[in-house]
Amino acid sequence: MSQSNIIKSIDGAVVTLQFNRADKKNAITADMYQLLADGLNDANKDPSVKLVKIIGADNAFCAGNDLSDFLKNPPHEDDNPVWQFLFALDAFEKPLIAGVNGPAVGIGTTLLLHCDLVAASSSAVFALPFTALGLSPEAASSLLIPKQCGLKKATEWLMLGERFNAAEAEKFGLINCALETPEQVSEQIEKWQAKLLKLPFESVMATRKLLRQVDDGNVKARMTQEGDIFKRLLKSDAAQAAFQAFLNR
Ligand code: COA
């Protein structure tokens, strides 16, 4: 893995973290999780940073955990980069914006629950195939999807693993707006960014904190609870067989 699988760029007060592994639909390896975790934690600590954007490529946002890397480096230890990234998402205190084109699978969808503003194009396909993979939800999605999108929809998405598009994601409140093209997604992100940067930063931060206060502590606790189940299921015959089936397609 080279650092270039996650590109971190800084433009004034804005940090952009971009998935850059388009040939693998931006599937995330352990090294990439570490770069994402470090990118978020560093931006959180740096007083000059006011906003972080997470983007992918025009053909893929993120295909979730790299299943081959997952078999080789299962995240059994608590300090594994997978869990570090999830905890960094929960601990992040500044506006977090994402733009989605193409597949957003597993963590590619669940990370959006932690973003403040999300735009997606008509090419976006969201999927949470945890049960088909013999796994269970992560990133506190078992808490946040029922809360943000409703229990029945959460059941379709998380238990049945049904895929959905940007229009459905917008309708049920997973994203802010469903647009047509990747260009429109970029424009929308630029508009949000420009607006946020003009507002008094302390007010923006205070508002974000208040909006999320109801989840204080619950998100990290659910991530930990989910993680214990996920780690156990990862060792199961069902998960091992599902991973091999994907890799041997
Ligand atoms: N782990 C490892 N490799 C992955 C991957 C993943 N999660 N997702 C995609 N890739 C690889 C494919 O193996 C393929 O590699 P190859 O060109 O060397 O054969 C390449 O990325 C392109 O993927 P492909 O399946 O051909 O693209 P597609 O546009 O037909 O489908 C997806 C895209 C994302 C829908 C499909 O790749 C997929 O379902 N991936 C698995 C998603 C998943 O289960 N993630 C884990 C969630 S916990």
PDB file of C-alpha atoms and ligand atoms in Angstrom:
ATOM      1  CA  MET A   1       0.000   0.000   0.000  1.00  0.00           C
ATOM      2  CA  SER A   2       1.257   3.434  -0.662  1.00  0.00           C
ATOM      3  CA  GLN A   3       0.012   6.591   0.969  1.00  0.00           C
ATOM      4  CA  SER A   4      -1.576   7.523  -2.334  1.00  0.00           C
ATOM      5  CA  ASN A   5      -4.493   5.120  -1.743  1.00  0.00           C
ATOM      6  CA  ILE A   6      -5.786   7.903   0.498  1.00  0.00           C
ATOM      7  CA  ILE A   7      -4.921  11.374  -0.726  1.00  0.00           C
ATOM      8  CA  LYS A   8      -4.933  14.046   1.955  1.00  0.00           C
ATOM      9  CA  SER A   9      -4.938  17.601   0.672  1.00  0.00           C
ATOM     10  CA  ILE A  10      -5.120  20.851   2.592  1.00  0.00           C
ATOM     11  CA  ASP A  11      -6.563  24.033   1.139  1.00  0.00           C
ATOM     12  CA  GLY A  12      -6.655  26.802   3.730  1.00  0.00           C
ATOM     13  CA  ALA A  13      -9.028  25.674   6.478  1.00  0.00           C
ATOM     14  CA  VAL A  14     -10.283  22.666   4.515  1.00  0.00           C
ATOM     15  CA  VAL A  15      -8.845  19.147   4.586  1.00  0.00           C
ATOM     16  CA  THR A  16      -9.918  16.703   1.898  1.00  0.00           C
ATOM     17  CA  LEU A  17      -9.512  12.958   2.361  1.00  0.00           C
ATOM     18  CA  GLN A  18      -9.936  11.225  -0.974  1.00  0.00           C
ATOM     19  CA  PHE A  19     -10.154   7.489  -1.620  1.00  0.00           C
ATOM     20  CA  ASN A  20      -7.707   6.799  -4.431  1.00  0.00           C
ATOM     21  CA  ARG A  21      -7.946   3.102  -5.212  1.00  0.00           C
ATOM     22  CA  ALA A  22     -10.459   3.247  -8.020  1.00  0.00           C
ATOM     23  CA  ASP A  23      -9.278  -0.027  -9.637  1.00  0.00           C
ATOM     24  CA  LYS A  24     -10.573  -1.794  -6.492  1.00  0.00           C
ATOM     25  CA  LYS A  25     -13.613   0.492  -6.209  1.00  0.00           C
ATOM     26  CA  ASN A  26     -11.860   2.149  -3.254  1.00  0.00           C
ATOM     27  CA  ALA A  27     -12.111  -0.923  -1.016  1.00  0.00           C
ATOM     28  CA  ILE A  28     -10.325  -0.046   2.231  1.00  0.00           C
ATOM     29  CA  THR A  29      -7.263  -1.905   3.520  1.00  0.00           C
ATOM     30  CA  ALA A  30      -5.887  -1.658   7.072  1.00  0.00           C
ATOM     31  CA  ASP A  31      -3.281   0.890   5.951  1.00  0.00           C
ATOM     32  CA  MET A  32      -6.002   3.046   4.415  1.00  0.00           C
ATOM     33  CA  TYR A  33      -8.059   2.882   7.627  1.00  0.00           C
ATOM     34  CA  GLN A  34      -5.015   4.118   9.521  1.00  0.00           C
ATOM     35  CA  LEU A  35      -4.525   7.050   7.133  1.00  0.00           C
ATOM     36  CA  LEU A  36      -8.196   7.962   7.439  1.00  0.00           C
ATOM     37  CA  ALA A  37      -8.076   7.757  11.242  1.00  0.00           C
ATOM     38  CA  ASP A  38      -4.900   9.864  11.380  1.00  0.00           C
ATOM     39  CA  GLY A  39      -6.338  12.358   8.887  1.00  0.00           C
ATOM     40  CA  LEU A  40      -9.449  12.878  10.999  1.00  0.00           C
ATOM     41  CA  ASN A  41      -7.636  12.983  14.344  1.00  0.00           C
ATOM     42  CA  ASP A  42      -5.025  15.438  13.049  1.00  0.00           C
ATOM     43  CA  ALA A  43      -7.707  17.692  11.548  1.00  0.00           C
ATOM     44  CA  ASN A  44      -9.667  17.595  14.795  1.00  0.00           C
ATOM     45  CA  LYS A  45      -6.640  18.756  16.792  1.00  0.00           C
ATOM     46  CA  ASP A  46      -5.439  21.400  14.321  1.00  0.00           C
ATOM     47  CA  PRO A  47      -7.047  24.755  15.146  1.00  0.00           C
ATOM     48  CA  SER A  48      -6.481  26.007  11.593  1.00  0.00           C
ATOM     49  CA  VAL A  49      -8.794  23.289  10.172  1.00  0.00           C
ATOM     50  CA  LYS A  50     -12.498  24.138  10.027  1.00  0.00           C
ATOM     51  CA  LEU A  51     -13.932  21.420   7.832  1.00  0.00           C
ATOM     52  CA  VAL A  52     -13.126  17.978   6.413  1.00  0.00           C
ATOM     53  CA  LYS A  53     -14.432  16.541   3.147  1.00  0.00           C
ATOM     54  CA  ILE A  54     -14.467  12.834   2.305  1.00  0.00           C
ATOM     55  CA  ILE A  55     -14.726  12.038  -1.384  1.00  0.00           C
ATOM     56  CA  GLY A  56     -14.048   9.129  -3.705  1.00  0.00           C
ATOM     57  CA  ALA A  57     -13.763   8.796  -7.457  1.00  0.00           C
ATOM     58  CA  ASP A  58     -16.414   9.442 -10.108  1.00  0.00           C
ATOM     59  CA  ASN A  59     -16.908   5.672 -10.510  1.00  0.00           C
ATOM     60  CA  ALA A  60     -16.773   4.624  -6.863  1.00  0.00           C
ATOM     61  CA  PHE A  61     -17.061   6.141  -3.424  1.00  0.00           C
ATOM     62  CA  CYS A  62     -15.955   3.105  -1.405  1.00  0.00           C
ATOM     63  CA  ALA A  63     -16.596  -0.654  -1.743  1.00  0.00           C
ATOM     64  CA  GLY A  64     -16.180  -1.201   1.997  1.00  0.00           C
ATOM     65  CA  ASN A  65     -13.611  -3.342   3.714  1.00  0.00           C
ATOM     66  CA  ASP A  66     -11.136  -4.938   1.348  1.00  0.00           C
ATOM     67  CA  LEU A  67     -12.259  -8.537   1.799  1.00  0.00           C
ATOM     68  CA  SER A  68      -8.896  -9.994   0.867  1.00  0.00           C
ATOM     69  CA  ASP A  69      -7.085  -7.739   3.349  1.00  0.00           C
ATOM     70  CA  PHE A  70      -9.746  -8.584   5.949  1.00  0.00           C
ATOM     71  CA  LEU A  71      -8.924 -12.286   5.609  1.00  0.00           C
ATOM     72  CA  LYS A  72      -5.198 -11.611   5.933  1.00  0.00           C
ATOM     73  CA  ASN A  73      -5.426  -8.939   8.665  1.00  0.00           C
ATOM     74  CA  PRO A  74      -8.659  -9.512  10.595  1.00  0.00           C
ATOM     75  CA  PRO A  75      -9.334  -6.603  12.980  1.00  0.00           C
ATOM     76  CA  HIS A  76      -9.366  -8.677  16.172  1.00  0.00           C
ATOM     77  CA  GLU A  77      -7.337  -6.261  18.316  1.00  0.00           C
ATOM     78  CA  ASP A  78      -8.997  -3.186  19.800  1.00  0.00           C
ATOM     79  CA  ASP A  79      -6.285  -0.881  18.455  1.00  0.00           C
ATOM     80  CA  ASN A  80      -6.722  -2.160  14.894  1.00  0.00           C
ATOM     81  CA  PRO A  81      -6.972   0.670  12.310  1.00  0.00           C
ATOM     82  CA  VAL A  82     -10.609  -0.287  11.540  1.00  0.00           C
ATOM     83  CA  TRP A  83     -11.733   0.528  15.078  1.00  0.00           C
ATOM     84  CA  GLN A  84      -9.394   3.534  15.248  1.00  0.00           C
ATOM     85  CA  PHE A  85     -11.140   4.979  12.209  1.00  0.00           C
ATOM     86  CA  LEU A  86     -14.602   4.397  13.653  1.00  0.00           C
ATOM     87  CA  PHE A  87     -13.663   5.987  16.973  1.00  0.00           C
ATOM     88  CA  ALA A  88     -12.075   8.920  15.095  1.00  0.00           C
ATOM     89  CA  LEU A  89     -15.379   9.445  13.271  1.00  0.00           C
ATOM     90  CA  ASP A  90     -17.226   9.508  16.581  1.00  0.00           C
ATOM     91  CA  ALA A  91     -14.695  11.847  18.211  1.00  0.00           C
ATOM     92  CA  PHE A  92     -14.613  14.278  15.287  1.00  0.00           C
ATOM     93  CA  GLU A  93     -15.998  17.686  16.256  1.00  0.00           C
ATOM     94  CA  LYS A  94     -15.893  19.780  13.082  1.00  0.00           C
ATOM     95  CA  PRO A  95     -18.159  19.796  10.017  1.00  0.00           C
ATOM     96  CA  LEU A  96     -17.724  16.639   7.962  1.00  0.00           C
ATOM     97  CA  ILE A  97     -18.986  16.659   4.374  1.00  0.00           C
ATOM     98  CA  ALA A  98     -19.092  13.777   1.874  1.00  0.00           C
ATOM     99  CA  GLY A  99     -19.769  13.392  -1.843  1.00  0.00           C
ATOM    100  CA  VAL A 100     -20.822   9.981  -3.179  1.00  0.00           C
ATOM    101  CA  ASN A 101     -20.678   8.609  -6.738  1.00  0.00           C
ATOM    102  CA  GLY A 102     -20.877   4.902  -7.625  1.00  0.00           C
ATOM    103  CA  PRO A 103     -20.845   2.115  -5.030  1.00  0.00           C
ATOM    104  CA  ALA A 104     -20.877   2.961  -1.325  1.00  0.00           C
ATOM    105  CA  VAL A 105     -20.793  -0.451   0.389  1.00  0.00           C
ATOM    106  CA  GLY A 106     -20.498  -1.355   4.072  1.00  0.00           C
ATOM    107  CA  ILE A 107     -18.368   1.266   5.789  1.00  0.00           C
ATOM    108  CA  GLY A 108     -18.716   3.275   2.553  1.00  0.00           C
ATOM    109  CA  THR A 109     -22.341   3.810   3.591  1.00  0.00           C
ATOM    110  CA  THR A 110     -22.063   3.682   7.385  1.00  0.00           C
ATOM    111  CA  LEU A 111     -19.403   6.407   7.554  1.00  0.00           C
ATOM    112  CA  LEU A 112     -21.998   8.755   6.033  1.00  0.00           C
ATOM    113  CA  LEU A 113     -24.057   8.470   9.222  1.00  0.00           C
ATOM    114  CA  HIS A 114     -21.310  10.447  10.939  1.00  0.00           C
ATOM    115  CA  CYS A 115     -21.170  13.181   8.313  1.00  0.00           C
ATOM    116  CA  ASP A 116     -23.071  16.450   8.637  1.00  0.00           C
ATOM    117  CA  LEU A 117     -23.804  17.031   4.954  1.00  0.00           C
ATOM    118  CA  VAL A 118     -23.824  14.431   2.167  1.00  0.00           C
ATOM    119  CA  ALA A 119     -24.578  14.757  -1.552  1.00  0.00           C
ATOM    120  CA  ALA A 120     -24.798  11.813  -3.953  1.00  0.00           C
ATOM    121  CA  SER A 121     -25.228  11.450  -7.708  1.00  0.00           C
ATOM    122  CA  SER A 122     -27.565   9.141  -9.624  1.00  0.00           C
ATOM    123  CA  SER A 123     -24.686   6.647 -10.043  1.00  0.00           C
ATOM    124  CA  ALA A 124     -24.555   6.081  -6.281  1.00  0.00           C
ATOM    125  CA  VAL A 125     -25.500   2.604  -5.061  1.00  0.00           C
ATOM    126  CA  PHE A 126     -25.651   2.092  -1.315  1.00  0.00           C
ATOM    127  CA  ALA A 127     -25.455  -1.385   0.226  1.00  0.00           C
ATOM    128  CA  LEU A 128     -24.998  -2.878   3.679  1.00  0.00           C
ATOM    129  CA  PRO A 129     -24.419  -6.575   2.911  1.00  0.00           C
ATOM    130  CA  PHE A 130     -23.339  -7.511   6.444  1.00  0.00           C
ATOM    131  CA  THR A 131     -25.722 -10.426   6.898  1.00  0.00           C
ATOM    132  CA  ALA A 132     -24.962 -11.902   3.464  1.00  0.00           C
ATOM    133  CA  LEU A 133     -21.289 -11.796   4.456  1.00  0.00           C
ATOM    134  CA  GLY A 134     -22.029 -13.564   7.755  1.00  0.00           C
ATOM    135  CA  LEU A 135     -21.220 -10.340   9.632  1.00  0.00           C
ATOM    136  CA  SER A 136     -23.124  -7.736  11.649  1.00  0.00           C
ATOM    137  CA  PRO A 137     -23.502  -3.936  11.482  1.00  0.00           C
ATOM    138  CA  GLU A 138     -20.627  -1.609  12.378  1.00  0.00           C
ATOM    139  CA  ALA A 139     -19.940   2.123  12.874  1.00  0.00           C
ATOM    140  CA  ALA A 140     -22.956   2.336  15.214  1.00  0.00           C
ATOM    141  CA  SER A 141     -25.180   1.845  12.159  1.00  0.00           C
ATOM    142  CA  SER A 142     -27.476  -0.437  14.190  1.00  0.00           C
ATOM    143  CA  LEU A 143     -28.187   2.628  16.358  1.00  0.00           C
ATOM    144  CA  LEU A 144     -27.967   5.460  13.850  1.00  0.00           C
ATOM    145  CA  ILE A 145     -29.886   4.060  10.861  1.00  0.00           C
ATOM    146  CA  PRO A 146     -33.044   3.289  12.872  1.00  0.00           C
ATOM    147  CA  LYS A 147     -32.730   6.728  14.444  1.00  0.00           C
ATOM    148  CA  GLN A 148     -31.961   8.706  11.289  1.00  0.00           C
ATOM    149  CA  CYS A 149     -33.969   6.696   8.750  1.00  0.00           C
ATOM    150  CA  GLY A 150     -36.530   4.628  10.716  1.00  0.00           C
ATOM    151  CA  LEU A 151     -36.595   1.054  12.025  1.00  0.00           C
ATOM    152  CA  LYS A 152     -38.422  -0.536   9.072  1.00  0.00           C
ATOM    153  CA  LYS A 153     -36.013   0.964   6.542  1.00  0.00           C
ATOM    154  CA  ALA A 154     -33.073  -0.040   8.751  1.00  0.00           C
ATOM    155  CA  THR A 155     -34.388  -3.600   8.696  1.00  0.00           C
ATOM    156  CA  GLU A 156     -34.569  -3.649   4.889  1.00  0.00           C
ATOM    157  CA  TRP A 157     -31.105  -2.166   4.534  1.00  0.00           C
ATOM    158  CA  LEU A 158     -29.276  -3.930   7.382  1.00  0.00           C
ATOM    159  CA  MET A 159     -31.076  -7.251   7.824  1.00  0.00           C
ATOM    160  CA  LEU A 160     -32.121  -7.953   4.226  1.00  0.00           C
ATOM    161  CA  GLY A 161     -29.116  -6.112   2.782  1.00  0.00           C
ATOM    162  CA  GLU A 162     -31.234  -4.424   0.130  1.00  0.00           C
ATOM    163  CA  ARG A 163     -29.365  -2.018  -2.101  1.00  0.00           C
ATOM    164  CA  PHE A 164     -30.715   1.471  -2.599  1.00  0.00           C
ATOM    165  CA  ASN A 165     -30.073   4.543  -4.682  1.00  0.00           C
ATOM    166  CA  ALA A 166     -29.512   8.221  -3.956  1.00  0.00           C
ATOM    167  CA  ALA A 167     -33.218   9.071  -4.245  1.00  0.00           C
ATOM    168  CA  GLU A 168     -34.098   6.534  -1.535  1.00  0.00           C
ATOM    169  CA  ALA A 169     -31.130   7.633   0.587  1.00  0.00           C
ATOM    170  CA  GLU A 170     -32.404  11.214   0.390  1.00  0.00           C
ATOM    171  CA  LYS A 171     -36.008  10.238   1.054  1.00  0.00           C
ATOM    172  CA  PHE A 172     -35.080   8.448   4.293  1.00  0.00           C
ATOM    173  CA  GLY A 173     -32.571  11.040   5.484  1.00  0.00           C
ATOM    174  CA  LEU A 174     -29.283   9.189   5.021  1.00  0.00           C
ATOM    175  CA  ILE A 175     -28.082  11.968   2.697  1.00  0.00           C
ATOM    176  CA  ASN A 176     -29.054  15.616   2.240  1.00  0.00           C
ATOM    177  CA  CYS A 177     -29.491  15.669  -1.514  1.00  0.00           C
ATOM    178  CA  ALA A 178     -29.683  13.358  -4.504  1.00  0.00           C
ATOM    179  CA  LEU A 179     -28.274  14.985  -7.630  1.00  0.00           C
ATOM    180  CA  GLU A 180     -27.621  13.809 -11.178  1.00  0.00           C
ATOM    181  CA  THR A 181     -23.933  14.079 -11.992  1.00  0.00           C
ATOM    182  CA  PRO A 182     -20.590  13.929 -10.135  1.00  0.00           C
ATOM    183  CA  GLU A 183     -20.055  17.556 -11.220  1.00  0.00           C
ATOM    184  CA  GLN A 184     -23.254  18.586  -9.448  1.00  0.00           C
ATOM    185  CA  VAL A 185     -22.113  16.712  -6.340  1.00  0.00           C
ATOM    186  CA  SER A 186     -18.797  18.616  -6.376  1.00  0.00           C
ATOM    187  CA  GLU A 187     -20.622  21.926  -6.874  1.00  0.00           C
ATOM    188  CA  GLN A 188     -22.960  21.199  -3.968  1.00  0.00           C
ATOM    189  CA  ILE A 189     -20.033  20.370  -1.702  1.00  0.00           C
ATOM    190  CA  GLU A 190     -18.298  23.608  -2.708  1.00  0.00           C
ATOM    191  CA  LYS A 191     -21.469  25.566  -1.887  1.00  0.00           C
ATOM    192  CA  TRP A 192     -21.756  23.997   1.580  1.00  0.00           C
ATOM    193  CA  GLN A 193     -18.081  24.584   2.189  1.00  0.00           C
ATOM    194  CA  ALA A 194     -18.239  28.250   1.157  1.00  0.00           C
ATOM    195  CA  LYS A 195     -21.274  28.846   3.338  1.00  0.00           C
ATOM    196  CA  LEU A 196     -19.826  27.110   6.398  1.00  0.00           C
ATOM    197  CA  LEU A 197     -16.496  28.901   6.135  1.00  0.00           C
ATOM    198  CA  LYS A 198     -18.257  32.283   6.170  1.00  0.00           C
ATOM    199  CA  LEU A 199     -20.145  31.491   9.386  1.00  0.00           C
ATOM    200  CA  PRO A 200     -18.619  32.082  12.836  1.00  0.00           C
ATOM    201  CA  PHE A 201     -16.750  28.849  13.524  1.00  0.00           C
ATOM    202  CA  GLU A 202     -17.557  28.677  17.236  1.00  0.00           C
ATOM    203  CA  SER A 203     -21.273  28.911  16.467  1.00  0.00           C
ATOM    204  CA  VAL A 204     -21.008  26.173  13.849  1.00  0.00           C
ATOM    205  CA  MET A 205     -19.113  23.913  16.257  1.00  0.00           C
ATOM    206  CA  ALA A 206     -21.525  24.610  19.127  1.00  0.00           C
ATOM    207  CA  THR A 207     -24.533  23.888  16.915  1.00  0.00           C
ATOM    208  CA  ARG A 208     -23.006  20.629  15.685  1.00  0.00           C
ATOM    209  CA  LYS A 209     -22.312  19.532  19.252  1.00  0.00           C
ATOM    210  CA  LEU A 210     -25.856  20.355  20.366  1.00  0.00           C
ATOM    211  CA  LEU A 211     -27.412  18.571  17.391  1.00  0.00           C
ATOM    212  CA  ARG A 212     -25.498  15.423  18.296  1.00  0.00           C
ATOM    213  CA  GLN A 213     -25.735  15.675  22.070  1.00  0.00           C
ATOM    214  CA  VAL A 214     -28.514  13.139  22.301  1.00  0.00           C
ATOM    215  CA  ASP A 215     -26.043  10.506  21.030  1.00  0.00           C
ATOM    216  CA  ASP A 216     -23.230  11.508  23.391  1.00  0.00           C
ATOM    217  CA  GLY A 217     -21.515   8.372  24.604  1.00  0.00           C
ATOM    218  CA  ASN A 218     -24.096   6.105  22.981  1.00  0.00           C
ATOM    219  CA  VAL A 219     -22.364   5.996  19.627  1.00  0.00           C
ATOM    220  CA  LYS A 220     -19.007   4.868  20.988  1.00  0.00           C
ATOM    221  CA  ALA A 221     -20.705   2.346  23.280  1.00  0.00           C
ATOM    222  CA  ARG A 222     -22.669   0.906  20.334  1.00  0.00           C
ATOM    223  CA  MET A 223     -19.528   0.804  18.174  1.00  0.00           C
ATOM    224  CA  THR A 224     -17.821  -1.233  20.881  1.00  0.00           C
ATOM    225  CA  GLN A 225     -20.795  -3.554  21.325  1.00  0.00           C
ATOM    226  CA  GLU A 226     -21.086  -4.060  17.549  1.00  0.00           C
ATOM    227  CA  GLY A 227     -17.326  -4.573  17.341  1.00  0.00           C
ATOM    228  CA  ASP A 228     -17.402  -7.480  19.808  1.00  0.00           C
ATOM    229  CA  ILE A 229     -20.094  -9.238  17.771  1.00  0.00           C
ATOM    230  CA  PHE A 230     -18.401  -8.380  14.460  1.00  0.00           C
ATOM    231  CA  LYS A 231     -15.050  -9.809  15.617  1.00  0.00           C
ATOM    232  CA  ARG A 232     -16.718 -13.047  16.716  1.00  0.00           C
ATOM    233  CA  LEU A 233     -18.686 -13.411  13.478  1.00  0.00           C
ATOM    234  CA  LEU A 234     -15.608 -12.661  11.392  1.00  0.00           C
ATOM    235  CA  LYS A 235     -14.176 -16.003  12.538  1.00  0.00           C
ATOM    236  CA  SER A 236     -17.352 -17.904  11.629  1.00  0.00           C
ATOM    237  CA  ASP A 237     -17.542 -20.446   8.817  1.00  0.00           C
ATOM    238  CA  ALA A 238     -20.288 -18.381   7.177  1.00  0.00           C
ATOM    239  CA  ALA A 239     -18.117 -15.249   6.976  1.00  0.00           C
ATOM    240  CA  GLN A 240     -15.026 -17.109   5.826  1.00  0.00           C
ATOM    241  CA  ALA A 241     -17.057 -18.867   3.100  1.00  0.00           C
ATOM    242  CA  ALA A 242     -18.717 -15.610   1.968  1.00  0.00           C
ATOM    243  CA  PHE A 243     -15.354 -13.846   1.697  1.00  0.00           C
ATOM    244  CA  GLN A 244     -13.848 -16.721  -0.288  1.00  0.00           C
ATOM    245  CA  ALA A 245     -16.892 -16.797  -2.562  1.00  0.00           C
ATOM    246  CA  PHE A 246     -16.394 -13.100  -3.425  1.00  0.00           C
ATOM    247  CA  LEU A 247     -12.657 -13.474  -3.933  1.00  0.00           C
ATOM    248  CA  ASN A 248     -13.073 -16.601  -6.111  1.00  0.00           C
ATOM    249  CA  ARG A 249     -15.806 -15.146  -8.336  1.00  0.00           C
TER     250      ARG A 249
HETATM  251  N1  COA B   1     -12.698  -6.110  -1.322  1.00  0.00           N
HETATM  252  C1  COA B   1     -11.747  -6.484  -2.164  1.00  0.00           C
HETATM  253  N2  COA B   1     -11.790  -6.247  -3.490  1.00  0.00           N
HETATM  254  C2  COA B   1     -12.843  -5.563  -3.953  1.00  0.00           C
HETATM  255  C3  COA B   1     -13.882  -5.151  -3.117  1.00  0.00           C
HETATM  256  C4  COA B   1     -13.788  -5.438  -1.735  1.00  0.00           C
HETATM  257  N3  COA B   1     -14.683  -5.042  -0.865  1.00  0.00           N
HETATM  258  N4  COA B   1     -14.808  -4.516  -3.861  1.00  0.00           N
HETATM  259  C5  COA B   1     -14.371  -4.536  -5.120  1.00  0.00           C
HETATM  260  N5  COA B   1     -13.183  -5.170  -5.184  1.00  0.00           N
HETATM  261  C6  COA B   1     -12.369  -5.414  -6.372  1.00  0.00           C
HETATM  262  C7  COA B   1     -12.902  -6.552  -7.215  1.00  0.00           C
HETATM  263  O1  COA B   1     -12.437  -7.793  -6.736  1.00  0.00           O
HETATM  264  C8  COA B   1     -12.320  -6.194  -8.560  1.00  0.00           C
HETATM  265  O2  COA B   1     -10.944  -6.544  -8.568  1.00  0.00           O
HETATM  266  P1  COA B   1     -10.271  -7.171  -9.901  1.00  0.00           P
HETATM  267  O3  COA B   1     -10.457  -6.127 -10.969  1.00  0.00           O
HETATM  268  O4  COA B   1      -8.842  -7.378  -9.510  1.00  0.00           O
HETATM  269  O5  COA B   1     -11.036  -8.430 -10.184  1.00  0.00           O
HETATM  270  C9  COA B   1     -12.381  -4.664  -8.579  1.00  0.00           C
HETATM  271  O6  COA B   1     -12.438  -4.270  -7.218  1.00  0.00           O
HETATM  272  C10 COA B   1     -13.593  -4.105  -9.283  1.00  0.00           C
HETATM  273  O7  COA B   1     -14.753  -4.682  -8.691  1.00  0.00           O
HETATM  274  P2  COA B   1     -15.973  -5.271  -9.548  1.00  0.00           P
HETATM  275  O8  COA B   1     -16.750  -6.191  -8.664  1.00  0.00           O
HETATM  276  O9  COA B   1     -15.458  -5.833 -10.834  1.00  0.00           O
HETATM  277  O10 COA B   1     -16.795  -3.930  -9.854  1.00  0.00           O
HETATM  278  P3  COA B   1     -18.366  -3.779 -10.057  1.00  0.00           P
HETATM  279  O11 COA B   1     -18.565  -2.362 -10.487  1.00  0.00           O
HETATM  280  O12 COA B   1     -18.914  -4.875 -10.884  1.00  0.00           O
HETATM  281  O13 COA B   1     -18.984  -3.965  -8.579  1.00  0.00           O
HETATM  282  C11 COA B   1     -19.129  -3.593  -6.199  1.00  0.00           C
HETATM  283  C12 COA B   1     -18.645  -3.041  -7.556  1.00  0.00           C
HETATM  284  C13 COA B   1     -18.582  -2.665  -5.127  1.00  0.00           C
HETATM  285  C14 COA B   1     -20.655  -3.589  -6.166  1.00  0.00           C
HETATM  286  C15 COA B   1     -18.621  -5.043  -6.015  1.00  0.00           C
HETATM  287  O14 COA B   1     -17.212  -5.047  -6.291  1.00  0.00           O
HETATM  288  C16 COA B   1     -18.825  -5.583  -4.635  1.00  0.00           C
HETATM  289  O15 COA B   1     -19.904  -6.010  -4.305  1.00  0.00           O
HETATM  290  N6  COA B   1     -17.747  -5.591  -3.824  1.00  0.00           N
HETATM  291  C17 COA B   1     -17.787  -6.167  -2.490  1.00  0.00           C
HETATM  292  C18 COA B   1     -18.412  -5.184  -1.524  1.00  0.00           C
HETATM  293  C19 COA B   1     -18.399  -5.741  -0.125  1.00  0.00           C
HETATM  294  O16 COA B   1     -18.939  -6.774   0.143  1.00  0.00           O
HETATM  295  N7  COA B   1     -17.724  -5.001   0.780  1.00  0.00           N
HETATM  296  C20 COA B   1     -17.558  -5.408   2.134  1.00  0.00           C
HETATM  297  C21 COA B   1     -18.626  -4.809   2.995  1.00  0.00           C
HETATM  298  S1  COA B   1     -18.368  -5.264   4.695  1.00  0.00           S
END
